[in-house]
XYZ file of C-alpha atoms in Angstrom:
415
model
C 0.000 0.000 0.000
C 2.996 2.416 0.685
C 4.458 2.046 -2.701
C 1.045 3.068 -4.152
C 0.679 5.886 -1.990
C 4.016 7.027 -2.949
C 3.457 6.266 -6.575
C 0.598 8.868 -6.377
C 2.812 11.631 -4.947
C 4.815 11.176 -7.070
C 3.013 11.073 -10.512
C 1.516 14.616 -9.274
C 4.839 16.312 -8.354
C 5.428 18.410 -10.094
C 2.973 18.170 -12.702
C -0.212 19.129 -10.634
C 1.050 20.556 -7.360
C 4.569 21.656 -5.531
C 3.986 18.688 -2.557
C 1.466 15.932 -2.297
C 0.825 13.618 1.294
C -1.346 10.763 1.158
C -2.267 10.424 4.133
C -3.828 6.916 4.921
C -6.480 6.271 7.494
C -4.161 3.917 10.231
C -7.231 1.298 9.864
C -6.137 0.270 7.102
C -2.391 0.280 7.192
C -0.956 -3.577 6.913
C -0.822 -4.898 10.563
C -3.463 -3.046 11.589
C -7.716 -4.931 11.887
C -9.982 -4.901 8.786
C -11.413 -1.742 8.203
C -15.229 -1.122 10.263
C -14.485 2.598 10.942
C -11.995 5.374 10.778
C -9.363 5.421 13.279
C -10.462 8.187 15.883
C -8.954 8.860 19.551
C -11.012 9.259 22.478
C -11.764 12.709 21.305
C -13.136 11.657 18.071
C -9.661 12.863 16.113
C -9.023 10.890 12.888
C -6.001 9.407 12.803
C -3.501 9.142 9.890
C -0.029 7.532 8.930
C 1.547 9.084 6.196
C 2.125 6.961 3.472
C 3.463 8.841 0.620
C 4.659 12.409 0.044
C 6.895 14.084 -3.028
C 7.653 17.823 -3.471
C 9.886 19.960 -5.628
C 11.879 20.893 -2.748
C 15.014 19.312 -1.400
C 14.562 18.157 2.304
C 10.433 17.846 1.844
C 9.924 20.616 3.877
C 6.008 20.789 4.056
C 6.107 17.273 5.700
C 6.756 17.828 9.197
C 5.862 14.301 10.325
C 7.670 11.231 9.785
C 6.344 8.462 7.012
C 4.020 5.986 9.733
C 3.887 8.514 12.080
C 0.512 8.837 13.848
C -1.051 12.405 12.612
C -4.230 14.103 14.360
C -6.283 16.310 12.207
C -8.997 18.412 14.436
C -12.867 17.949 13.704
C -12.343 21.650 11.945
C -10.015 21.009 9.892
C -10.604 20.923 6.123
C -9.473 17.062 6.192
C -12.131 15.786 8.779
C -14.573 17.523 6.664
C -13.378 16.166 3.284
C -14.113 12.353 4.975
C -17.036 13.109 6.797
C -18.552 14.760 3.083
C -16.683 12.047 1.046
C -16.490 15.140 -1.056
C -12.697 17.194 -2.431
C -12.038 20.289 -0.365
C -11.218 22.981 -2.254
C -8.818 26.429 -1.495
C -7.771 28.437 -4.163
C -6.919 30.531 -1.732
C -5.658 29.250 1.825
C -7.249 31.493 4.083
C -4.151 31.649 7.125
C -5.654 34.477 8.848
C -6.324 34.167 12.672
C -10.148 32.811 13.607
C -9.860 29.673 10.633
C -8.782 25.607 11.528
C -5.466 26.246 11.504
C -6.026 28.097 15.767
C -6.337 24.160 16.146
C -3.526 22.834 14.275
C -0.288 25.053 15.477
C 2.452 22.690 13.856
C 0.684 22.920 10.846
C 0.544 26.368 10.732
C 3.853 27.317 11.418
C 4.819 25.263 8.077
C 2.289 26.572 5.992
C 3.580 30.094 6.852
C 7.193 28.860 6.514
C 6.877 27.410 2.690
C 4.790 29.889 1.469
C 1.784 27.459 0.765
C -1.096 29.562 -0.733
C -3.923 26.980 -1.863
C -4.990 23.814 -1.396
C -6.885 20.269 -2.557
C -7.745 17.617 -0.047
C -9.204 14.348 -1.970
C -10.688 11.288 -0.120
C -9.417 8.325 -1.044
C -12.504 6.192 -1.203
C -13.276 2.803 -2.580
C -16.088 0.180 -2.544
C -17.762 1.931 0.276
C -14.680 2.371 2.452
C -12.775 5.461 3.569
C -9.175 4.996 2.745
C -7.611 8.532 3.733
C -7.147 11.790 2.357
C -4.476 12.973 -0.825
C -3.162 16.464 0.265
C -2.013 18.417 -2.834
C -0.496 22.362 -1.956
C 1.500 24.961 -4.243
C 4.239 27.087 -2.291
C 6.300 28.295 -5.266
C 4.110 28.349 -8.390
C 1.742 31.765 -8.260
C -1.129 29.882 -9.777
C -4.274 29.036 -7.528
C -6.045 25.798 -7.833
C -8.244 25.467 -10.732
C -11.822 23.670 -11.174
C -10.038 21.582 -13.867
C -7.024 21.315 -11.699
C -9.358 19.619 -9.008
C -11.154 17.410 -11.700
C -7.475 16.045 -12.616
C -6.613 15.241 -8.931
C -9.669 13.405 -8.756
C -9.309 11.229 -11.089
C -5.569 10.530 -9.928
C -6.892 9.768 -6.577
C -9.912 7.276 -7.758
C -7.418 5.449 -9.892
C -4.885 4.714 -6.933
C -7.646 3.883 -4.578
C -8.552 0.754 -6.186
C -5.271 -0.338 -6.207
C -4.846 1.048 -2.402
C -7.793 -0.838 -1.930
C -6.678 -3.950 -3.581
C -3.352 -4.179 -1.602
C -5.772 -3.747 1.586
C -7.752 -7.337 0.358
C -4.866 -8.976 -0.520
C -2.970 -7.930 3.060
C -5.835 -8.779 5.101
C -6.503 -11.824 3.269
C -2.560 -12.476 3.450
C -2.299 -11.965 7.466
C -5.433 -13.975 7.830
C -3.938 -16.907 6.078
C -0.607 -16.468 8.075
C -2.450 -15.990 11.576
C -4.339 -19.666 10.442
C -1.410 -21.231 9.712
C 0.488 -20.502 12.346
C -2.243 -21.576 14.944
C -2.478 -24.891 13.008
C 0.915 -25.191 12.909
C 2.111 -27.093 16.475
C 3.357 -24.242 18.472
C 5.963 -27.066 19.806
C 7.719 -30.035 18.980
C 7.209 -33.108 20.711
C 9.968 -35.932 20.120
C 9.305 -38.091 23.136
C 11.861 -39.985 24.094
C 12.922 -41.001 20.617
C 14.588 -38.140 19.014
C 15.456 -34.799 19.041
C 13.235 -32.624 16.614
C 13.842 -28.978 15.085
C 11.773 -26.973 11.965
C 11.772 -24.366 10.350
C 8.861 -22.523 7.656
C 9.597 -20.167 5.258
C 6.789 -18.613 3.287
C 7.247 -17.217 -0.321
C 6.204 -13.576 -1.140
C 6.066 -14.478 -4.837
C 2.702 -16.337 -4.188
C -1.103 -14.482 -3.601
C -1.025 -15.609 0.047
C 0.603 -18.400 2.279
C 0.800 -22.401 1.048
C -1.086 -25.368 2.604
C 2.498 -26.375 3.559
C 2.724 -28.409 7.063
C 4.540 -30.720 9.875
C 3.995 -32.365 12.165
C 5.447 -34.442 15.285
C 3.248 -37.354 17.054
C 4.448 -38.975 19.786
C 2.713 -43.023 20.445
C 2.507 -44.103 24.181
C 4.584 -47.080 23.425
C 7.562 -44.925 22.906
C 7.128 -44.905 18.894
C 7.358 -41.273 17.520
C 5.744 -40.271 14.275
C 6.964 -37.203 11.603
C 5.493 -36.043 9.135
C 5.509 -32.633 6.683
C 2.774 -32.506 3.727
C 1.764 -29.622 0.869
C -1.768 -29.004 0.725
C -2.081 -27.093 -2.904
C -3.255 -23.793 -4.020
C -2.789 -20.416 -1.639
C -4.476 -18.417 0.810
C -6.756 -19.174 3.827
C -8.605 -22.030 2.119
C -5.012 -24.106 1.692
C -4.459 -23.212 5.039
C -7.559 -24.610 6.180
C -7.320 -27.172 4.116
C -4.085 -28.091 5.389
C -5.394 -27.999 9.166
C -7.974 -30.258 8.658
C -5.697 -32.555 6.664
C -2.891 -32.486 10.064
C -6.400 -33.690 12.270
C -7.129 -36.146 10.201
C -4.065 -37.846 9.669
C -2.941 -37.170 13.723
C -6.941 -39.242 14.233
C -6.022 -41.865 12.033
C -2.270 -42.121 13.711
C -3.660 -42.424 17.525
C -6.178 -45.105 15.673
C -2.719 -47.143 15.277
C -2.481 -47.478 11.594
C 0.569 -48.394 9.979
C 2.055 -46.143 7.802
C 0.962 -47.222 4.114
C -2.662 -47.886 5.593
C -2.851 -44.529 7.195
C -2.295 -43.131 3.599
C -4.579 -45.583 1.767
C -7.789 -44.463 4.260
C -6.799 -40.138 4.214
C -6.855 -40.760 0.405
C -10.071 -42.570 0.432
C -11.210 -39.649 2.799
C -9.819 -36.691 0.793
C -11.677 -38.331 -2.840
C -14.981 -38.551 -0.461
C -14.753 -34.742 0.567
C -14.132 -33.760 -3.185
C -16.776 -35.287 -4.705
C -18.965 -34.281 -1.932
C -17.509 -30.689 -2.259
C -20.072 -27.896 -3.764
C -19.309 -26.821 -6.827
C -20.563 -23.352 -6.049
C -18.779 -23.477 -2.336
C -15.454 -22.176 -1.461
C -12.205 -23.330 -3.473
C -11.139 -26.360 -0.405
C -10.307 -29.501 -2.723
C -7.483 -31.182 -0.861
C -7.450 -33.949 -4.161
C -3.500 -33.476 -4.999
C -1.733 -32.857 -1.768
C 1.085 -34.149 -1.141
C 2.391 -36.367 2.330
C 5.189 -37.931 3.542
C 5.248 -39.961 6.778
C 7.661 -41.613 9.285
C 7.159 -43.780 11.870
C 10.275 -44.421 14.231
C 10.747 -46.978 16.688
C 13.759 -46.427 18.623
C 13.427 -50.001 20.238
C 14.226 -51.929 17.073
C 15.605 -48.894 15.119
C 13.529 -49.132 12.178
C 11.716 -46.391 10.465
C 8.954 -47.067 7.731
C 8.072 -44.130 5.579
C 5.135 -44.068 3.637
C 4.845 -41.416 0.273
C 2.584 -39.814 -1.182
C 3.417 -37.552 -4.257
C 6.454 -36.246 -2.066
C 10.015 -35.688 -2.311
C 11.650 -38.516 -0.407
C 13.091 -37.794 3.002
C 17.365 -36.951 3.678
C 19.965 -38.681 5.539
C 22.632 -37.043 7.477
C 24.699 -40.210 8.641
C 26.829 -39.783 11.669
C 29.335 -40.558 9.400
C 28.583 -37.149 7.580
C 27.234 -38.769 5.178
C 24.055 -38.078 2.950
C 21.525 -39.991 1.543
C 17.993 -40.601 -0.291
C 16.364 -43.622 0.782
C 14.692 -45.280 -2.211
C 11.529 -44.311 -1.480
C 8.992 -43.856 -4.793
C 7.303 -40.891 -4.392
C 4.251 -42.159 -5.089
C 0.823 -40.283 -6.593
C -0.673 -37.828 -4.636
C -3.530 -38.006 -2.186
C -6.601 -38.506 -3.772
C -5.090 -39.660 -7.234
C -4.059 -43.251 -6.278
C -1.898 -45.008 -3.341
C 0.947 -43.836 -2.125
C 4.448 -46.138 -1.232
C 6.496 -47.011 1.288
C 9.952 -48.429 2.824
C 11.448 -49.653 5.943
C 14.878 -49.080 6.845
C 17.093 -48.666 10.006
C 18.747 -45.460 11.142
C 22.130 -45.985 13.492
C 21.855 -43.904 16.889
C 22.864 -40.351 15.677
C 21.192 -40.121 12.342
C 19.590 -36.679 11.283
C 15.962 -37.677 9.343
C 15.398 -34.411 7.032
C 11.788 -34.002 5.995
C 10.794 -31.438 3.576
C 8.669 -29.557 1.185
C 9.217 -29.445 -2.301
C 9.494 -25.506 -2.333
C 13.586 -26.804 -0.700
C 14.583 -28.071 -3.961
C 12.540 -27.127 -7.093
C 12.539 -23.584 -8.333
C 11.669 -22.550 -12.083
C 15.481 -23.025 -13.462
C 16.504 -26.541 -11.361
C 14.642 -29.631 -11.374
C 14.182 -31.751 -8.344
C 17.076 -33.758 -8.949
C 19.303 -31.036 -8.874
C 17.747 -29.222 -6.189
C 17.786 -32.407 -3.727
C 21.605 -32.497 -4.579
C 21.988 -28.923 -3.490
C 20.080 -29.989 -0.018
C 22.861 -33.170 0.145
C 25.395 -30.481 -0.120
C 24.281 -28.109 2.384
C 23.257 -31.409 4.802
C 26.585 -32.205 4.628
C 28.430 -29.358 5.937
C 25.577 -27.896 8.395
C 26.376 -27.467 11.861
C 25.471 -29.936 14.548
C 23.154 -28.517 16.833
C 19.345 -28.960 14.983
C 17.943 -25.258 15.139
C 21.028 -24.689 13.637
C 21.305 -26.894 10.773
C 17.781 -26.119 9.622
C 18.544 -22.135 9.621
C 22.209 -23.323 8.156
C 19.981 -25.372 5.418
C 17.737 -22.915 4.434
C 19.871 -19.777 4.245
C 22.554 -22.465 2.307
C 19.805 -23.036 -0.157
C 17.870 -19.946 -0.866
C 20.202 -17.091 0.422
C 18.601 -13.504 0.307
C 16.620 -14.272 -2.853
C 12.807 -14.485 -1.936
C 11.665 -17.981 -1.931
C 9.631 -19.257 -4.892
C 7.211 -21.425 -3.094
C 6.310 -21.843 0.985
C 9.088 -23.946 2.021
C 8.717 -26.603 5.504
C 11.497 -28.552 7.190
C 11.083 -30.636 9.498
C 14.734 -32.736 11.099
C 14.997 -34.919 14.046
C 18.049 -36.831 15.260
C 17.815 -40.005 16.727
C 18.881 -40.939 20.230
């Protein structure tokens, strides 16, 4: 939303005016709730965050606030009344003489004295029903008053960013309600019982129209036994992420029912077909048909690990040896396309088991063979400690470039 505030000021500096502010409504900043009303104090002052300013003059000095800051504007002032109208306000002539709004607004004052401003437009920024803020345009060093067609122009500027301002607002909102789901379906903790020592780490991508279904997940079985497991739910936004909830209760219900591995993935894909072709057409976009899942079960008692795939990557080995590996597990079709495989091996005390998602090792210019090489390279020569190796991993892997898809890792070391 800032860069299209700015973008604003901008395009009418110096073309319309001498400085521009937009001046958005803190309500709808990112961070803030969804917009039900204008941010007021107790006194009924709106509040505003700048959000964009420009003027011909080095230093900006008709913006005496800083970009974010909090700014009160007084029920008198021309910008309360140019939201409470919806309608431009209109100076040719800024009227500075004792007994106007400006008695109210001292700071103001001062700089509109100081630079010599001499008319003014104030334009809500309004869209679908919703009051965004107010665009501020002022001329200090050009003679000319604001004209009628000078004001139609601004308009127009000001309706064309406010869809867009109003667009990044959705797609925020939407994007922090997404990220608020996932990470409450996410386990706030790891559990690795008694059988190894666990560590993750999720990255999402901000090349992507909200968060991934991406997931882990650690279950610890009274007899000792300790499950992992990481999955992709696909598509983006709050329905993958509720998508991908429901898919973590379903397959922690089937795991406390005690079903192996391979059978645990045969019934959630008999589930997930069920739910799609019971899904409404019309309804909400929540088809889990084509997620992906891959899940370990550990017993530290005999050592063995079976691993059951579906449509996933297969899982890494860091050997205490230093050593890496790919078990040879298929990866199977995804859920709801067909069954899934699976393989049984034993891990020596010391082993690092590397789960992951498939946004790890695939990007547009590598394919997954190449990408799982570069995770057996950076495996090999992460540090020991677990909270380590996955930060070591990642940053090894995808450096400061912004990730491509949601990326989850899940490791755990046995004892």
């Amino acid at each position: 939303m800032r860069k299209t505030a700015q973008e604003l000021a901008d395009l009418a500096v110096p073309v319309l005016a001498e400085f521009v502010a937009v001046d958005l409504c803190e309500a709808v900043l990112p961070g803030t709730e969804p917009l039900q009303r204008l941010a007021v104090t107790p006194a009924r002052i709106p509040v505003f965050a700048g959000a964009g300013v420009a003027s011909v003059h080095d230093g900006i000095p008709e913006f005496i606030w800083a970009l974010d800051e909090a700014v009160f504007v007084r029920s008198s002032s021309p910008f309360s009344k140019a939201l409470a109208s919806g309608q431009a306000h209109f100076e040719a002539r800024l009227d500075t003489s004792p007994g106007t709004w400006l008695d109210e607004d001292p700071d103001r004052a001062r700089m509109i004295h100081a630079t010599g401003i001499h008319t003014m437009l104030i334009v809500p920024i309004k869209a679908r029903g919703d009051m965004l803020g107010v665009t501020v345009f002022v001329r200090n060093a050009n003679p000319a008053p604001f004209s009628r067609d000078d004001l139609v122009l601004a308009e127009e500027l000001v309706a064309r960013a406010a869809l867009s301002l109003d667009n990044a607002r959705q797609y925020t909102r939407e994007r922090n309600a997404a990220r608020a789901l996932q990470r409450n379906l996410l386990p706030r903790r790891l559990n690795g019982g008694g059988a190894v020592d666990v560590a993750s780490r999720y990255l999402p991508s901000d090349l992507h129209e909200g968060v991934g279904g991406d997931w882990y997940d650690t279950i610890p079985l009274p007899d000792g036994r300790i499950v992992l497991v990481v999955g992709d739910v696909t598509g983006h936004g709050i329905y993958a992420a509720a998508s991908m909830g429901r898919m973590r209760t379903v397959v922690r219900t089937l795991t406390y029912a005690g079903m192996p591995p391979h059978e645990l993935l045969a019934h959630l894909d008999h589930l997930v077909v069920r739910l799609a072709e019971e899904e409404d057409d019309s309804g909400p976009p929540t088809d889990p048909t084509g997620a992906t899942c891959l899940y370990a079960l550990y017993d530290p008692a005999t050592r063995r690990c079976v691993m059951a795939g579906a449509g996933h990557p297969p899982p890494a080995l860091l050997l205490p040896s230093g050593e890496v590996s790919f078990p040879s597990l298929p990866s199977g079709t995804p859920i709801g396309v067909g069954l899934g495989s699976f393989e049984s091996l034993e891990l020596d005390r010391g082993t690092v088991l590397a789960l992951y998602t498939d946004g790890l090792i695939e990007t547009h210019e590598s394919d997954l063979e190449a990408g799982m090489r570069r995770l057996g390279a950076a495996l090999a020569r992460a540090p020991l400690p677990l909270d380590d190796l996955c930060a070591s991993v990642i940053g090894s892997i995808v450096g400061d470039t912004p990730a491509e898809d949601d990326i989850a890792l899940l490791v755990a070391r046995t004892h």
